[in-house]
Amino acid sequence: MQIKNTSGKRLVIRACISGPGFQLGGIEQSEMLTLQSQECRTIVVNFCPTVIGPAIGCVCFQPPHDCHSQRVVTLYGYGGEASIKVEGIQKGPSGPFLELGQARNLGRPLEKSFSLYNKGSLAAFARIGIDKKGLDQAFLATAVFVQPQKVIIPANSYAHIRVTFKPRRQDVEKILQKQVDVLSITNLHIMWGDEPTRHRTRKIITTIKQNELQDRNKITPYGSVCDTFPGERELDELDNFAEHMFETMHELFLTFREYELVLTVDRALDDSMVHDLSLSEDSSALFKTMYSTSSEAGSPRLPDEISPGIPATCSAKRDSGESWSVRPTRLDFRTNERTKQFVIKSNFYTTQFFELNSNYRPFFKFSPMEGQIRPGQEVVVNVSFQMGPPQAQQQHEQPIVIVVYIENEKITIPVNIITRSRPGVGPY
């Protein structure tokens, strides 16, 4: 701040400061200052917080022998900080990016997660915005969904952000036409800062609006962080803050940080993949069907590459060390049994999409039929017969299997229908 001697003679004053963490810079406490007539002097105040929380103090200027004539400047501060680290993303030559998946898997939503870690001592806020303008691929941004978009992150805690890409059929067609290996979908703008500063900014903006002290359009840029956030709590300790509105609002807003993250899709395809991902004009399906209908049995049959003759596999492992499994490896339905269960276990690092099928699909009802499975999660699937085992035994001509799909991988579960047993003969 600056002080000025507006009198016509020399002025001698003492500067005193009080309040937790406030210090005068460049001069000693209670040091005498001499100002000539009309002279200006810059006074520096440092805030070195000693405790976490609000701090209120003041700087007092007064003549050495006159305690009734003084000027007081109130000081407001808040001890602590928030510091956000973005984890689970990749770094490239052009900056950070998050690969949502490969174009070959666009038959289902592509989903990836990343984390925000608050390594500071104060609760932090983060607001994630989707850039839906200014990019050639702006039409793809409308298919991007972020959950949550507003989050409060306690000190030394994580927040996990899920990004889902659900393109329409016409969007997938445009992606396939792009002659690039990696397609940029859109940008995510992450704004973050500490919660007390956001509340101080909101308090000032509310006062400005209530008293109509400024054109609302001029404070619109600040409004994005002043909305209510899920899980936020009121900071009553800020009630005693009476800060200068316009200058303080701008300075507080400058403490917020922004981080830009590019969302990408790996479009590397060979000719056969492009053919499989082609869109049919006379069908509502995104991609070519996974099975054809048998006129004899009246039920969908699995394609040759997942023939029931292949032995059941209980687990699948990738080169990255990620894996998933299904247990038990076989389902036995006995007379009068209509419901069985099996469990899908994920050892992936990210959330995956799974779906179920069978070569005798009308026999079964699955719950759930498809869904998402998080890292380390186990999903229990209920398998219900839509007809009794004796009826099923009469209608099926080849071994019955249930197939679980995750991306391009599958696990096959044989289904054994046991109708009755004869003395000395096993069940059949």
Tab-separated table of C-alpha atoms in Angstrom:
chain	number	residue	atom	x	y	z
A	1	MET	CA	0.000	0.000	0.000
A	2	GLN	CA	1.015	3.625	-0.269
A	3	ILE	CA	0.784	6.345	2.342
A	4	LYS	CA	1.134	10.059	1.611
A	5	ASN	CA	1.853	13.086	3.759
A	6	THR	CA	-0.767	15.552	2.502
A	7	SER	CA	0.249	18.286	4.963
A	8	GLY	CA	2.579	21.189	4.257
A	9	LYS	CA	5.198	20.138	6.796
A	10	ARG	CA	7.283	17.157	7.737
A	11	LEU	CA	5.416	14.274	9.360
A	12	VAL	CA	6.758	11.665	11.759
A	13	ILE	CA	4.590	8.593	12.360
A	14	ARG	CA	4.895	5.125	13.821
A	15	ALA	CA	3.708	2.028	11.909
A	16	CYS	CA	2.400	-0.852	14.035
A	17	ILE	CA	1.004	-4.176	12.813
A	18	SER	CA	-1.013	-6.816	14.620
A	19	GLY	CA	-2.716	-10.100	13.780
A	20	PRO	CA	-1.525	-13.713	13.378
A	21	GLY	CA	1.032	-14.100	10.603
A	22	PHE	CA	1.128	-10.434	9.461
A	23	GLN	CA	4.497	-8.689	9.191
A	24	LEU	CA	5.768	-5.349	7.929
A	25	GLY	CA	8.292	-5.777	5.132
A	26	GLY	CA	11.433	-3.613	5.075
A	27	ILE	CA	10.829	-1.800	8.351
A	28	GLU	CA	10.973	-2.861	11.974
A	29	GLN	CA	7.903	-3.156	14.169
A	30	SER	CA	6.979	0.244	15.649
A	31	GLU	CA	9.746	1.939	13.609
A	32	MET	CA	9.377	5.696	13.121
A	33	LEU	CA	8.759	6.870	9.557
A	34	THR	CA	9.563	10.390	8.423
A	35	LEU	CA	7.662	11.773	5.421
A	36	GLN	CA	8.370	15.173	3.907
A	37	SER	CA	5.478	17.318	2.738
A	38	GLN	CA	3.544	15.553	-0.118
A	39	GLU	CA	5.898	12.570	0.019
A	40	CYS	CA	4.557	9.078	-0.809
A	41	ARG	CA	5.912	5.920	0.786
A	42	THR	CA	5.229	2.293	-0.128
A	43	ILE	CA	4.448	0.004	2.777
A	44	VAL	CA	4.790	-3.753	2.264
A	45	VAL	CA	2.765	-6.204	4.346
A	46	ASN	CA	3.750	-9.885	4.337
A	47	PHE	CA	1.375	-12.653	5.370
A	48	CYS	CA	3.194	-15.721	6.706
A	49	PRO	CA	0.399	-17.755	8.285
A	50	THR	CA	1.258	-19.614	11.448
A	51	VAL	CA	-2.020	-21.523	11.733
A	52	ILE	CA	-4.594	-22.955	9.314
A	53	GLY	CA	-7.716	-20.813	9.129
A	54	PRO	CA	-8.821	-17.175	9.070
A	55	ALA	CA	-6.518	-14.359	10.162
A	56	ILE	CA	-7.641	-10.781	10.796
A	57	GLY	CA	-5.232	-8.014	11.711
A	58	CYS	CA	-4.470	-4.357	11.050
A	59	VAL	CA	-1.766	-1.813	10.311
A	60	CYS	CA	-1.965	1.326	12.414
A	61	PHE	CA	-0.242	4.637	11.553
A	62	GLN	CA	-0.130	7.312	14.297
A	63	PRO	CA	2.049	10.158	15.547
A	64	PRO	CA	4.355	9.108	18.390
A	65	HIS	CA	2.717	11.335	21.007
A	66	ASP	CA	-0.882	11.419	19.800
A	67	CYS	CA	-2.830	8.165	20.337
A	68	HIS	CA	-6.126	9.760	19.233
A	69	SER	CA	-5.007	10.670	15.701
A	70	GLN	CA	-4.414	7.504	13.700
A	71	ARG	CA	-5.170	5.728	10.446
A	72	VAL	CA	-6.004	2.023	10.466
A	73	VAL	CA	-5.953	-0.446	7.558
A	74	THR	CA	-7.622	-3.801	8.225
A	75	LEU	CA	-5.891	-6.966	7.025
A	76	TYR	CA	-7.597	-10.227	6.027
A	77	GLY	CA	-5.923	-13.522	5.264
A	78	TYR	CA	-6.440	-17.257	5.421
A	79	GLY	CA	-3.767	-19.745	6.432
A	80	GLY	CA	-3.264	-22.926	4.444
A	81	GLU	CA	-3.299	-23.908	0.799
A	82	ALA	CA	-4.763	-26.342	-1.695
A	83	SER	CA	-2.543	-28.035	-4.247
A	84	ILE	CA	-4.014	-30.305	-6.934
A	85	LYS	CA	-2.094	-33.011	-8.778
A	86	VAL	CA	-3.712	-34.672	-11.818
A	87	GLU	CA	-3.057	-38.427	-11.939
A	88	GLY	CA	-3.923	-41.180	-14.403
A	89	ILE	CA	-3.197	-39.206	-17.591
A	90	GLN	CA	-0.506	-39.345	-20.254
A	91	LYS	CA	2.067	-36.697	-21.173
A	92	GLY	CA	2.818	-35.958	-24.814
A	93	PRO	CA	4.892	-33.432	-26.782
A	94	SER	CA	1.860	-31.131	-27.042
A	95	GLY	CA	0.807	-31.480	-23.417
A	96	PRO	CA	-1.247	-33.789	-21.215
A	97	PHE	CA	-3.911	-36.021	-22.746
A	98	LEU	CA	-6.294	-38.813	-21.782
A	99	GLU	CA	-6.780	-41.642	-24.277
A	100	LEU	CA	-10.395	-42.823	-24.015
A	101	GLY	CA	-9.816	-46.023	-26.007
A	102	GLN	CA	-9.607	-47.347	-29.523
A	103	ALA	CA	-11.960	-46.723	-32.426
A	104	ARG	CA	-12.437	-50.466	-32.839
A	105	ASN	CA	-14.403	-50.443	-29.554
A	106	LEU	CA	-16.834	-47.658	-30.481
A	107	GLY	CA	-19.687	-50.162	-30.474
A	108	ARG	CA	-20.012	-49.359	-26.798
A	109	PRO	CA	-19.291	-46.242	-24.727
A	110	LEU	CA	-15.609	-45.527	-24.239
A	111	GLU	CA	-14.823	-44.717	-20.634
A	112	LYS	CA	-11.688	-43.654	-18.795
A	113	SER	CA	-11.068	-42.185	-15.371
A	114	PHE	CA	-8.439	-39.896	-13.927
A	115	SER	CA	-7.852	-38.615	-10.418
A	116	LEU	CA	-7.369	-35.255	-8.752
A	117	TYR	CA	-5.221	-35.446	-5.619
A	118	ASN	CA	-5.299	-32.553	-3.160
A	119	LYS	CA	-1.948	-32.642	-1.386
A	120	GLY	CA	-2.599	-29.329	0.383
A	121	SER	CA	-3.804	-28.504	3.891
A	122	LEU	CA	-7.135	-26.924	2.870
A	123	ALA	CA	-10.142	-28.368	1.092
A	124	ALA	CA	-10.007	-27.711	-2.646
A	125	PHE	CA	-12.648	-27.251	-5.303
A	126	ALA	CA	-12.363	-28.385	-8.905
A	127	ARG	CA	-14.631	-27.517	-11.799
A	128	ILE	CA	-14.275	-29.509	-15.038
A	129	GLY	CA	-15.632	-27.879	-18.189
A	130	ILE	CA	-15.977	-29.410	-21.654
A	131	ASP	CA	-14.765	-27.288	-24.564
A	132	LYS	CA	-17.660	-27.395	-27.045
A	133	LYS	CA	-16.456	-24.625	-29.307
A	134	GLY	CA	-13.302	-23.605	-31.087
A	135	LEU	CA	-12.366	-27.099	-32.275
A	136	ASP	CA	-12.864	-28.757	-35.648
A	137	GLN	CA	-14.319	-31.742	-33.779
A	138	ALA	CA	-16.858	-29.647	-31.854
A	139	PHE	CA	-19.622	-32.039	-32.929
A	140	LEU	CA	-17.853	-34.810	-30.966
A	141	ALA	CA	-17.717	-32.753	-27.759
A	142	THR	CA	-21.475	-33.100	-27.362
A	143	ALA	CA	-20.952	-36.858	-26.946
A	144	VAL	CA	-18.546	-36.383	-24.017
A	145	PHE	CA	-19.876	-36.711	-20.473
A	146	VAL	CA	-17.915	-35.947	-17.317
A	147	GLN	CA	-18.951	-37.051	-13.851
A	148	PRO	CA	-18.619	-35.198	-11.570
A	149	GLN	CA	-18.052	-31.779	-13.126
A	150	LYS	CA	-17.975	-29.992	-9.771
A	151	VAL	CA	-16.284	-31.545	-6.769
A	152	ILE	CA	-14.953	-30.661	-3.330
A	153	ILE	CA	-11.722	-32.485	-2.426
A	154	PRO	CA	-10.743	-32.588	1.264
A	155	ALA	CA	-7.114	-32.104	2.256
A	156	ASN	CA	-4.874	-35.078	1.432
A	157	SER	CA	-7.684	-36.786	-0.493
A	158	TYR	CA	-8.561	-37.971	-3.987
A	159	ALA	CA	-11.469	-37.263	-6.320
A	160	HIS	CA	-12.012	-39.646	-9.220
A	161	ILE	CA	-13.348	-38.175	-12.469
A	162	ARG	CA	-15.064	-40.438	-15.006
A	163	VAL	CA	-15.094	-39.433	-18.682
A	164	THR	CA	-17.484	-41.228	-21.052
A	165	PHE	CA	-17.605	-40.875	-24.829
A	166	LYS	CA	-20.920	-41.928	-26.432
A	167	PRO	CA	-20.804	-40.943	-30.109
A	168	ARG	CA	-23.799	-41.231	-32.401
A	169	ARG	CA	-23.702	-43.396	-35.520
A	170	GLN	CA	-23.008	-40.436	-37.772
A	171	ASP	CA	-20.189	-39.348	-35.436
A	172	VAL	CA	-18.572	-42.778	-35.632
A	173	GLU	CA	-18.720	-42.579	-39.415
A	174	LYS	CA	-16.884	-39.239	-39.356
A	175	ILE	CA	-14.250	-40.669	-37.020
A	176	LEU	CA	-13.591	-43.541	-39.429
A	177	GLN	CA	-13.152	-41.064	-42.281
A	178	LYS	CA	-10.382	-39.189	-40.467
A	179	GLN	CA	-6.954	-39.967	-41.879
A	180	VAL	CA	-5.149	-39.691	-38.542
A	181	ASP	CA	-3.870	-42.263	-36.075
A	182	VAL	CA	-4.967	-40.282	-33.013
A	183	LEU	CA	-8.103	-38.163	-33.052
A	184	SER	CA	-8.547	-35.268	-30.608
A	185	ILE	CA	-12.133	-35.307	-29.358
A	186	THR	CA	-12.196	-32.162	-27.233
A	187	ASN	CA	-10.446	-30.399	-24.357
A	188	LEU	CA	-11.300	-30.504	-20.679
A	189	HIS	CA	-10.697	-27.308	-18.718
A	190	ILE	CA	-10.023	-27.954	-15.027
A	191	MET	CA	-10.175	-24.937	-12.721
A	192	TRP	CA	-9.183	-25.438	-9.107
A	193	GLY	CA	-8.334	-23.534	-5.976
A	194	ASP	CA	-8.884	-23.603	-2.238
A	195	GLU	CA	-12.402	-23.533	-0.800
A	196	PRO	CA	-12.022	-20.508	1.535
A	197	THR	CA	-10.885	-18.318	-1.370
A	198	ARG	CA	-13.837	-19.482	-3.478
A	199	HIS	CA	-16.219	-18.613	-0.631
A	200	ARG	CA	-14.592	-15.198	-0.187
A	201	THR	CA	-15.011	-14.530	-3.919
A	202	ARG	CA	-18.640	-15.645	-3.836
A	203	LYS	CA	-19.370	-13.450	-0.820
A	204	ILE	CA	-18.001	-10.377	-2.595
A	205	ILE	CA	-19.900	-11.111	-5.824
A	206	THR	CA	-23.134	-11.637	-3.878
A	207	THR	CA	-22.711	-8.236	-2.222
A	208	ILE	CA	-22.043	-6.573	-5.590
A	209	LYS	CA	-25.167	-8.130	-7.117
A	210	GLN	CA	-27.403	-7.327	-4.162
A	211	ASN	CA	-26.401	-3.672	-4.199
A	212	GLU	CA	-26.209	-3.446	-8.014
A	213	LEU	CA	-22.769	-1.933	-7.738
A	214	GLN	CA	-21.554	-3.136	-11.129
A	215	ASP	CA	-22.846	-4.357	-14.459
A	216	ARG	CA	-23.611	-8.076	-14.077
A	217	ASN	CA	-21.906	-8.839	-17.385
A	218	LYS	CA	-18.578	-7.655	-15.969
A	219	ILE	CA	-18.646	-10.189	-13.146
A	220	THR	CA	-19.958	-13.108	-15.243
A	221	PRO	CA	-16.458	-14.628	-15.731
A	222	TYR	CA	-16.177	-14.998	-11.958
A	223	GLY	CA	-19.547	-16.682	-11.619
A	224	SER	CA	-18.396	-20.131	-12.784
A	225	VAL	CA	-16.739	-20.883	-9.442
A	226	CYS	CA	-19.445	-19.315	-7.320
A	227	ASP	CA	-22.149	-21.903	-7.949
A	228	THR	CA	-23.079	-24.323	-5.204
A	229	PHE	CA	-20.868	-27.413	-5.195
A	230	PRO	CA	-22.062	-30.822	-3.974
A	231	GLY	CA	-20.879	-31.449	-0.436
A	232	GLU	CA	-19.730	-27.902	0.247
A	233	ARG	CA	-20.080	-26.472	3.746
A	234	GLU	CA	-20.588	-22.920	4.853
A	235	LEU	CA	-17.506	-21.176	6.262
A	236	ASP	CA	-18.937	-19.089	9.104
A	237	GLU	CA	-15.447	-17.872	10.011
A	238	LEU	CA	-15.568	-15.618	6.933
A	239	ASP	CA	-18.501	-13.604	8.323
A	240	ASN	CA	-16.058	-11.133	9.908
A	241	PHE	CA	-14.291	-10.478	6.598
A	242	ALA	CA	-15.187	-7.041	5.207
A	243	GLU	CA	-12.906	-6.867	2.204
A	244	HIS	CA	-12.616	-4.217	-0.483
A	245	MET	CA	-14.920	-5.617	-3.139
A	246	PHE	CA	-13.621	-4.885	-6.601
A	247	GLU	CA	-9.848	-5.024	-6.096
A	248	THR	CA	-10.019	-8.022	-3.758
A	249	MET	CA	-12.357	-9.965	-6.047
A	250	HIS	CA	-9.882	-9.742	-8.915
A	251	GLU	CA	-6.881	-10.638	-6.752
A	252	LEU	CA	-8.627	-13.633	-5.218
A	253	PHE	CA	-9.673	-14.920	-8.621
A	254	LEU	CA	-6.067	-14.778	-9.834
A	255	THR	CA	-5.108	-17.381	-7.217
A	256	PHE	CA	-7.186	-20.035	-9.019
A	257	ARG	CA	-5.350	-22.332	-11.402
A	258	GLU	CA	-6.373	-23.822	-14.749
A	259	TYR	CA	-5.324	-27.110	-16.309
A	260	GLU	CA	-6.128	-28.205	-19.866
A	261	LEU	CA	-6.457	-31.859	-20.820
A	262	VAL	CA	-7.001	-33.223	-24.353
A	263	LEU	CA	-9.291	-36.230	-24.837
A	264	THR	CA	-8.187	-38.561	-27.633
A	265	VAL	CA	-9.255	-41.755	-29.414
A	266	ASP	CA	-6.753	-44.103	-31.033
A	267	ARG	CA	-8.046	-44.476	-34.571
A	268	ALA	CA	-5.455	-47.008	-35.820
A	269	LEU	CA	-7.520	-49.568	-37.800
A	270	ASP	CA	-6.811	-52.197	-40.416
A	271	ASP	CA	-9.111	-52.815	-43.394
A	272	SER	CA	-11.077	-55.608	-41.726
A	273	MET	CA	-11.829	-53.424	-38.707
A	274	VAL	CA	-13.079	-50.589	-40.848
A	275	HIS	CA	-15.398	-53.063	-42.583
A	276	ASP	CA	-16.731	-54.362	-39.271
A	277	LEU	CA	-17.331	-50.832	-38.007
A	278	SER	CA	-19.240	-49.749	-41.134
A	279	LEU	CA	-22.727	-48.421	-40.555
A	280	SER	CA	-25.727	-50.070	-42.134
A	281	GLU	CA	-28.224	-47.703	-43.679
A	282	ASP	CA	-31.196	-50.015	-43.127
A	283	SER	CA	-30.343	-51.039	-39.559
A	284	SER	CA	-30.453	-49.249	-36.237
A	285	ALA	CA	-27.497	-51.306	-35.007
A	286	LEU	CA	-24.175	-49.515	-34.828
A	287	PHE	CA	-22.085	-52.395	-36.054
A	288	LYS	CA	-22.605	-55.731	-37.751
A	289	THR	CA	-24.434	-58.202	-35.533
A	290	MET	CA	-22.452	-60.635	-33.466
A	291	TYR	CA	-24.658	-63.598	-34.371
A	292	SER	CA	-27.079	-64.828	-37.036
A	293	THR	CA	-30.494	-66.348	-36.476
A	294	SER	CA	-31.011	-70.080	-36.912
A	295	SER	CA	-34.300	-70.930	-38.565
A	296	GLU	CA	-34.291	-74.450	-37.058
A	297	ALA	CA	-33.822	-73.594	-33.413
A	298	GLY	CA	-35.253	-70.094	-33.686
A	299	SER	CA	-32.457	-68.725	-31.482
A	300	PRO	CA	-29.268	-66.741	-32.113
A	301	ARG	CA	-26.091	-68.773	-32.600
A	302	LEU	CA	-22.597	-67.691	-31.684
A	303	PRO	CA	-20.138	-67.158	-34.549
A	304	ASP	CA	-17.595	-69.804	-35.376
A	305	GLU	CA	-14.728	-68.156	-33.529
A	306	ILE	CA	-16.487	-68.723	-30.200
A	307	SER	CA	-17.806	-72.200	-30.968
A	308	PRO	CA	-19.104	-74.107	-27.929
A	309	GLY	CA	-16.543	-76.762	-28.722
A	310	ILE	CA	-13.787	-74.518	-27.324
A	311	PRO	CA	-13.013	-75.416	-23.683
A	312	ALA	CA	-14.257	-72.963	-21.032
A	313	THR	CA	-11.769	-70.382	-19.817
A	314	CYS	CA	-12.031	-69.053	-16.278
A	315	SER	CA	-9.729	-66.044	-16.656
A	316	ALA	CA	-8.112	-63.746	-19.217
A	317	LYS	CA	-4.857	-61.851	-18.731
A	318	ARG	CA	-3.278	-59.030	-20.729
A	319	ASP	CA	0.363	-58.162	-21.323
A	320	SER	CA	-0.076	-55.141	-19.049
A	321	GLY	CA	-0.776	-57.450	-16.106
A	322	GLU	CA	-4.481	-56.588	-16.057
A	323	SER	CA	-6.863	-59.521	-15.921
A	324	TRP	CA	-10.440	-60.583	-15.273
A	325	SER	CA	-12.111	-63.845	-14.365
A	326	VAL	CA	-15.442	-65.623	-14.054
A	327	ARG	CA	-16.460	-68.179	-11.419
A	328	PRO	CA	-17.740	-70.850	-11.376
A	329	THR	CA	-16.541	-72.119	-14.745
A	330	ARG	CA	-19.697	-74.173	-15.389
A	331	LEU	CA	-23.389	-73.876	-14.538
A	332	ASP	CA	-25.376	-77.038	-13.773
A	333	PHE	CA	-29.172	-76.732	-13.880
A	334	ARG	CA	-31.064	-79.618	-12.268
A	335	THR	CA	-34.757	-80.442	-12.390
A	336	ASN	CA	-36.888	-77.640	-10.906
A	337	GLU	CA	-33.875	-75.278	-10.760
A	338	ARG	CA	-34.578	-72.032	-12.552
A	339	THR	CA	-31.877	-69.645	-11.283
A	340	LYS	CA	-28.086	-69.780	-11.037
A	341	GLN	CA	-25.407	-67.194	-10.380
A	342	PHE	CA	-21.868	-66.520	-11.502
A	343	VAL	CA	-19.401	-63.769	-10.615
A	344	ILE	CA	-17.324	-61.510	-12.888
A	345	LYS	CA	-14.156	-60.239	-11.155
A	346	SER	CA	-12.178	-57.265	-12.547
A	347	ASN	CA	-8.460	-56.795	-11.985
A	348	PHE	CA	-8.283	-53.957	-14.512
A	349	TYR	CA	-6.812	-50.552	-13.723
A	350	THR	CA	-9.826	-48.720	-15.159
A	351	THR	CA	-13.584	-49.208	-15.413
A	352	GLN	CA	-14.603	-51.660	-18.155
A	353	PHE	CA	-17.834	-52.455	-20.028
A	354	PHE	CA	-19.124	-56.036	-20.039
A	355	GLU	CA	-21.976	-57.787	-21.852
A	356	LEU	CA	-23.455	-61.288	-21.998
A	357	ASN	CA	-24.686	-63.554	-24.784
A	358	SER	CA	-25.593	-67.185	-25.376
A	359	ASN	CA	-25.947	-69.517	-28.346
A	360	TYR	CA	-29.470	-70.277	-27.028
A	361	ARG	CA	-30.416	-66.769	-26.034
A	362	PRO	CA	-34.213	-67.366	-25.584
A	363	PHE	CA	-33.454	-69.919	-22.856
A	364	PHE	CA	-32.027	-67.328	-20.491
A	365	LYS	CA	-32.654	-64.042	-18.786
A	366	PHE	CA	-29.531	-62.285	-17.470
A	367	SER	CA	-29.524	-59.710	-14.700
A	368	PRO	CA	-27.594	-57.582	-15.432
A	369	MET	CA	-27.350	-58.183	-19.180
A	370	GLU	CA	-24.552	-55.609	-19.549
A	371	GLY	CA	-22.927	-52.908	-17.498
A	372	GLN	CA	-19.763	-51.386	-16.145
A	373	ILE	CA	-17.335	-53.001	-13.725
A	374	ARG	CA	-14.877	-50.940	-11.693
A	375	PRO	CA	-11.284	-51.931	-10.816
A	376	GLY	CA	-11.353	-54.668	-8.172
A	377	GLN	CA	-15.146	-54.966	-8.307
A	378	GLU	CA	-17.094	-58.240	-8.419
A	379	VAL	CA	-20.404	-58.281	-10.293
A	380	VAL	CA	-22.906	-61.029	-9.492
A	381	VAL	CA	-24.924	-62.114	-12.550
A	382	ASN	CA	-28.246	-63.905	-12.088
A	383	VAL	CA	-29.060	-66.423	-14.832
A	384	SER	CA	-32.735	-67.453	-15.032
A	385	PHE	CA	-34.187	-70.164	-17.266
A	386	GLN	CA	-37.178	-68.971	-19.295
A	387	MET	CA	-38.300	-72.624	-19.678
A	388	GLY	CA	-37.840	-75.710	-17.545
A	389	PRO	CA	-34.685	-77.840	-17.946
A	390	PRO	CA	-36.651	-80.756	-19.507
A	391	GLN	CA	-38.027	-78.435	-22.197
A	392	ALA	CA	-34.587	-76.983	-22.822
A	393	GLN	CA	-33.089	-80.462	-23.016
A	394	GLN	CA	-35.548	-81.368	-25.776
A	395	GLN	CA	-34.919	-78.218	-27.835
A	396	HIS	CA	-31.145	-77.836	-27.791
A	397	GLU	CA	-29.052	-79.748	-30.303
A	398	GLN	CA	-25.561	-78.753	-29.260
A	399	PRO	CA	-23.867	-77.846	-25.953
A	400	ILE	CA	-25.260	-74.636	-24.448
A	401	VAL	CA	-22.846	-71.898	-23.460
A	402	ILE	CA	-22.956	-68.418	-21.979
A	403	VAL	CA	-20.259	-65.988	-23.148
A	404	VAL	CA	-19.018	-62.961	-21.192
A	405	TYR	CA	-17.394	-60.177	-23.260
A	406	ILE	CA	-15.064	-57.412	-22.090
A	407	GLU	CA	-13.696	-55.426	-25.029
A	408	ASN	CA	-12.196	-57.958	-27.482
A	409	GLU	CA	-11.883	-60.701	-24.893
A	410	LYS	CA	-14.361	-63.400	-23.882
A	411	ILE	CA	-14.832	-66.117	-21.315
A	412	THR	CA	-17.109	-69.066	-22.173
A	413	ILE	CA	-19.211	-70.768	-19.505
A	414	PRO	CA	-20.705	-74.187	-20.415
A	415	VAL	CA	-24.258	-74.830	-19.232
A	416	ASN	CA	-25.122	-78.393	-18.245
A	417	ILE	CA	-28.821	-79.365	-18.054
A	418	ILE	CA	-29.362	-82.348	-15.752
A	419	THR	CA	-32.901	-83.728	-16.142
A	420	ARG	CA	-32.897	-87.046	-14.242
A	421	SER	CA	-30.692	-90.008	-13.283
A	422	ARG	CA	-31.018	-93.779	-13.559
A	423	PRO	CA	-29.762	-96.338	-10.997
A	424	GLY	CA	-26.110	-96.934	-11.666
A	425	VAL	CA	-26.042	-94.268	-14.377
A	426	GLY	CA	-24.988	-90.695	-13.934
A	427	PRO	CA	-27.342	-87.805	-14.612
A	428	TYR	CA	-28.018	-86.867	-18.242
